[in-house]
Amino acid sequence: MTVRHLVSIDDLSLAEIRELFALADRFASDLRGHADLCRGMISASLFYEPSTRTRLSFESAMLRLGGGVLTAADMRSTSASKGESLADTVRVVSGGYSDVIVLRHPSEGAARLASMYSSVPVINAGDGSHEHPTQTLCDLYNLWVERGRIEGIEVVLAGDLRYSRTIHSFAYALARFGANVICVPTPGFELPDYVVQRLREEFGVEPQRADASRLGDIAARSDAVYLTPQKPHQLSLFTHARGLTVERVDAVYMTRPQTERHPDGGRNLGDYVRLGKHQLAAESLRDAVVMHPLPRRDEISAEIDDDPRSIYFKQASRGVPIRMAILSVLTGSVKLETTSRVPESRLHRTALGDNPCPNPTCISRTEARHVHPAYKLASRAPLRAHCGYCSHELQFTLVGCTTSRRVYGRDSLEIRKIRPDHLSFFADAAVAQTAGFEPGGAGDGRSADEQ
Ligand code: NCD
């Protein structure tokens, strides 16, 4: 039986996510009544970064399901401090020590790598600034409970959209559900290009400038952007927006500056977006719920904690039932009825060539000795691809075929004939030549693979 992991929010279909909500509702109505579901099972928390809510809610969830937990809350107390790799640690911890691994790590793509070495399900509890799918399930569940639906609602994402992994997973999921997203970044902390590309290419949304004057002060310093659904059936879900003017908002999702990931260590936060009584008085926010994955710093003032619209502590408490749902499904204790699965975007391995991933904090660079570069194809002509670990767009000028050992320019029609698993990426001709590849020229019309 293949092991099912939760590395990206895309690993779950929308139907499965809805089933998880129903399951979480069942658990929420009686948190103490399900202690038989995971009896005898053990979850291992491997946390290479600090955490309060994610680790404790996962551990609480496993204990409430009747299982046990092993916890490495501070990896400096483990052999990681002796230089042990993530890959080796995961091989050991999945080998009889535990039935599921919950992993948080500072390198983007760490959970993907762990899933390749683990014999038990790996749950991504945050990988660098990349993704945080279980926080997104918690956030979606909150929207579903509070608003009754996700389709067609208006959600403002505010703050550090560049480095917040919660934002990235949430934006992908909201796009898939057909929610309308208004980005209100602190200037300098806009969504990264690779996230925008993915929203465009995989989820059919197009970023467009929005008139956010009705959002008042929270949007005053930033160029608000609408992530507009381009698919016709989704356009009909544009309920509250007139043109690209933000009229009424269902939820504002604030994030703290992710200073630990800022290249300057968080010294320059500019004019960071803030939400207090004054900002919440904007007419367009009259019915909005205020969300935050927490921890907050001062981007949400304590003066609005008692406002009925502020749900961030309720949001955190719902982390327990939703994580009970995730654990019970991934350990196989509960079977979902839905058989529809998201067609898994195939990951292709690159056999040779440089590592074309430009992201210095990608696990393919930080743990290079255990990582085989892997990628997802974005387009064939010109050839564009994204790192299979951190999702950044790969940088290369030449593409080679590992069977014919020829290289071509990335616009060459020849490369359309090469099987994705036989593609290799090179920074320039010298690197390709050193790897034993010859220039392919215009080709003879036959696929390198056919020869
Ligand atoms: C978030 C995280 O770790 O990314 N926290 C959480 O899991 N609730 C958000 C953050 O740290 O800002």
Short mmCIF file of C-alpha atoms in Angstrom, two decimals, residues 76-290:
data_model
loop_
_atom_site.label_atom_id
_atom_site.label_comp_id
_atom_site.label_asym_id
_atom_site.label_seq_id
_atom_site.Cartn_x
_atom_site.Cartn_y
_atom_site.Cartn_z
CA ARG A 76 19.42 20.78 18.98
CA SER A 77 18.92 18.09 21.61
CA THR A 78 18.99 15.39 18.91
CA SER A 79 21.68 14.05 16.61
CA ALA A 80 20.84 16.87 14.20
CA SER A 81 23.37 18.81 16.31
CA LYS A 82 25.95 16.12 15.47
CA GLY A 83 25.34 16.76 11.78
CA GLU A 84 22.78 14.03 11.10
CA SER A 85 20.80 14.73 7.97
CA LEU A 86 17.04 15.09 7.81
CA ALA A 87 16.90 12.11 5.46
CA ASP A 88 18.70 9.82 7.95
CA THR A 89 16.65 11.07 10.90
CA VAL A 90 13.41 10.40 9.04
CA ARG A 91 14.54 6.90 8.00
CA VAL A 92 15.16 6.07 11.64
CA VAL A 93 12.05 7.69 13.13
CA SER A 94 9.76 6.07 10.54
CA GLY A 95 11.35 2.65 11.11
CA GLY A 96 9.22 1.32 13.94
CA TYR A 97 9.48 4.37 16.18
CA SER A 98 6.30 6.01 14.92
CA ASP A 99 3.25 5.66 12.68
CA VAL A 100 3.17 9.24 11.45
CA ILE A 101 5.71 12.08 11.41
CA VAL A 102 4.83 15.74 11.90
CA LEU A 103 7.73 17.80 10.59
CA ARG A 104 8.63 21.49 10.78
CA HIS A 105 11.86 22.61 9.17
CA PRO A 106 13.46 25.90 8.07
CA SER A 107 14.32 24.72 4.53
CA GLU A 108 11.71 24.92 1.79
CA GLY A 109 10.95 21.45 0.45
CA ALA A 110 12.04 19.63 3.65
CA ALA A 111 8.74 17.78 3.98
CA ARG A 112 8.94 16.66 0.34
CA LEU A 113 12.40 15.25 0.95
CA ALA A 114 11.27 13.59 4.20
CA SER A 115 8.34 11.97 2.37
CA MET A 116 10.82 10.35 -0.02
CA TYR A 117 12.69 8.69 2.84
CA SER A 118 9.84 7.88 5.21
CA SER A 119 7.92 4.64 5.44
CA VAL A 120 5.10 6.35 7.39
CA PRO A 121 3.00 9.40 6.44
CA VAL A 122 4.82 12.73 6.71
CA ILE A 123 2.79 15.81 7.57
CA ASN A 124 4.29 19.16 6.64
CA ALA A 125 3.96 21.42 9.68
CA GLY A 126 5.75 24.26 7.87
CA ASP A 127 8.77 24.17 5.54
CA GLY A 128 10.62 27.47 5.51
CA SER A 129 8.59 30.13 3.73
CA HIS A 130 7.06 27.56 1.38
CA GLU A 131 3.86 25.92 2.67
CA HIS A 132 1.91 25.13 5.82
CA PRO A 133 -0.95 22.93 4.63
CA THR A 134 -2.40 21.97 8.01
CA GLN A 135 -2.65 25.62 9.06
CA THR A 136 -4.50 26.17 5.80
CA LEU A 137 -6.91 23.34 6.58
CA CYS A 138 -7.50 25.00 9.95
CA ASP A 139 -8.01 28.39 8.27
CA LEU A 140 -10.38 26.99 5.64
CA TYR A 141 -12.29 25.10 8.32
CA ASN A 142 -12.70 28.37 10.22
CA LEU A 143 -14.05 30.12 7.13
CA TRP A 144 -16.39 27.24 6.49
CA VAL A 145 -17.73 27.31 10.06
CA GLU A 146 -17.98 31.11 10.25
CA ARG A 147 -19.18 31.90 6.73
CA GLY A 148 -20.88 28.65 5.78
CA ARG A 149 -19.01 28.46 2.47
CA ILE A 150 -15.71 29.32 0.87
CA GLU A 151 -16.78 29.61 -2.76
CA GLY A 152 -17.17 33.24 -3.79
CA ILE A 153 -16.25 34.85 -0.48
CA GLU A 154 -13.87 37.83 -0.30
CA VAL A 155 -10.72 37.29 1.73
CA VAL A 156 -8.07 39.96 2.40
CA LEU A 157 -4.54 38.63 2.93
CA ALA A 158 -2.47 41.25 4.76
CA GLY A 159 1.07 41.72 6.03
CA ASP A 160 4.12 39.71 5.05
CA LEU A 161 2.85 37.85 2.00
CA ARG A 162 6.38 37.14 0.80
CA TYR A 163 7.72 34.97 3.60
CA SER A 164 4.49 33.68 5.25
CA ARG A 165 4.08 30.01 4.40
CA THR A 166 0.55 30.12 5.81
CA ILE A 167 -0.33 32.71 3.17
CA HIS A 168 1.05 30.64 0.29
CA SER A 169 -0.88 27.46 1.08
CA PHE A 170 -3.98 29.51 1.90
CA ALA A 171 -3.83 31.45 -1.39
CA TYR A 172 -3.57 28.21 -3.44
CA ALA A 173 -6.52 26.69 -1.59
CA LEU A 174 -8.69 29.81 -1.79
CA ALA A 175 -8.04 29.97 -5.53
CA ARG A 176 -9.09 26.35 -5.92
CA PHE A 177 -12.27 26.92 -3.92
CA GLY A 178 -13.11 29.94 -6.09
CA ALA A 179 -12.81 32.49 -3.28
CA ASN A 180 -11.79 36.03 -4.22
CA VAL A 181 -8.50 37.07 -2.73
CA ILE A 182 -7.39 40.64 -2.17
CA CYS A 183 -3.69 40.95 -1.37
CA VAL A 184 -2.77 43.87 0.87
CA PRO A 185 0.94 43.38 1.45
CA THR A 186 3.19 45.58 3.49
CA PRO A 187 5.24 47.33 0.76
CA GLY A 188 8.26 45.15 -0.02
CA PHE A 189 6.50 41.99 1.18
CA GLU A 190 4.36 41.19 -1.87
CA LEU A 191 3.60 37.59 -2.90
CA PRO A 192 6.75 36.00 -4.39
CA ASP A 193 6.86 35.52 -8.16
CA TYR A 194 6.85 31.73 -7.92
CA VAL A 195 3.60 31.80 -5.95
CA VAL A 196 1.97 34.20 -8.43
CA GLN A 197 3.14 32.01 -11.32
CA ARG A 198 1.67 28.95 -9.73
CA LEU A 199 -1.62 30.72 -9.03
CA ARG A 200 -1.71 31.69 -12.69
CA GLU A 201 -0.60 28.46 -14.27
CA GLU A 202 -2.16 25.85 -12.05
CA PHE A 203 -5.21 27.59 -10.63
CA GLY A 204 -6.16 30.02 -13.41
CA VAL A 205 -6.09 33.26 -11.45
CA GLU A 206 -4.81 36.55 -12.75
CA PRO A 207 -3.48 39.28 -10.44
CA GLN A 208 -4.98 42.70 -11.17
CA ARG A 209 -4.72 46.05 -9.43
CA ALA A 210 -7.69 46.59 -7.12
CA ASP A 211 -9.32 49.72 -5.86
CA ALA A 212 -9.18 49.05 -2.13
CA SER A 213 -10.05 52.53 -0.91
CA ARG A 214 -13.04 51.16 0.97
CA LEU A 215 -10.75 48.99 3.04
CA GLY A 216 -9.60 52.25 4.63
CA ASP A 217 -6.39 52.44 6.54
CA ILE A 218 -5.16 48.84 6.17
CA ALA A 219 -4.83 49.28 2.42
CA ALA A 220 -3.66 52.90 2.49
CA ARG A 221 0.05 52.14 2.14
CA SER A 222 -0.08 49.20 -0.19
CA ASP A 223 -0.96 48.51 -3.79
CA ALA A 224 -3.82 46.10 -3.33
CA VAL A 225 -4.06 43.29 -5.85
CA TYR A 226 -7.08 41.18 -6.71
CA LEU A 227 -6.36 37.57 -7.55
CA THR A 228 -9.09 37.37 -10.12
CA PRO A 229 -10.46 34.00 -11.17
CA GLN A 230 -10.19 33.73 -14.94
CA LYS A 231 -12.23 30.60 -15.41
CA PRO A 232 -15.73 31.61 -16.55
CA HIS A 233 -17.51 29.49 -13.95
CA GLN A 234 -15.50 31.20 -11.26
CA LEU A 235 -16.15 34.70 -12.54
CA SER A 236 -19.77 34.24 -11.67
CA LEU A 237 -18.62 33.89 -8.07
CA PHE A 238 -17.52 37.51 -7.99
CA THR A 239 -20.30 38.53 -5.71
CA HIS A 240 -19.28 41.54 -3.71
CA ALA A 241 -16.78 43.09 -6.06
CA ARG A 242 -17.97 45.64 -8.55
CA GLY A 243 -15.37 45.72 -11.24
CA LEU A 244 -12.16 45.56 -9.30
CA THR A 245 -13.35 47.67 -6.41
CA VAL A 246 -13.37 45.96 -3.05
CA GLU A 247 -16.81 46.55 -1.60
CA ARG A 248 -17.40 44.20 1.29
CA VAL A 249 -15.04 41.72 2.83
CA ASP A 250 -15.79 38.39 4.54
CA ALA A 251 -12.45 37.84 6.23
CA VAL A 252 -9.21 39.70 6.90
CA TYR A 253 -6.24 37.39 7.42
CA MET A 254 -3.30 39.16 9.08
CA THR A 255 0.23 37.83 9.34
CA ARG A 256 3.23 38.87 11.40
CA PRO A 257 6.49 39.91 9.75
CA GLN A 258 8.45 36.66 9.34
CA THR A 259 11.64 38.35 10.51
CA GLU A 260 13.52 35.09 11.02
CA ARG A 261 13.38 34.60 7.24
CA HIS A 262 14.08 38.16 6.14
CA PRO A 263 17.48 38.55 4.49
CA ASP A 264 18.20 41.59 6.72
CA GLY A 265 17.01 39.80 9.87
CA GLY A 266 13.89 41.94 10.03
CA ARG A 267 15.64 45.29 10.43
CA ASN A 268 13.51 47.01 7.83
CA LEU A 269 9.81 46.37 8.18
CA GLY A 270 8.82 49.63 6.53
CA ASP A 271 5.31 50.74 7.25
CA TYR A 272 3.88 47.44 8.47
CA VAL A 273 0.13 46.93 8.07
CA ARG A 274 -1.73 47.21 11.38
CA LEU A 275 -5.24 46.39 12.48
CA GLY A 276 -6.85 48.12 15.46
CA LYS A 277 -10.18 49.73 16.36
CA HIS A 278 -9.67 52.55 13.91
CA GLN A 279 -8.95 50.28 10.92
CA LEU A 280 -11.75 47.88 11.82
CA ALA A 281 -14.21 50.77 11.63
CA ALA A 282 -14.02 50.76 7.80
CA GLU A 283 -17.48 50.14 6.35
CA SER A 284 -16.26 47.30 4.12
CA LEU A 285 -15.11 45.38 7.23
CA ARG A 286 -18.43 45.61 9.04
CA ASP A 287 -19.14 41.88 8.74
CA ALA A 288 -15.59 40.63 8.29
CA VAL A 289 -14.04 38.08 10.61
CA VAL A 290 -10.45 38.87 11.65
#
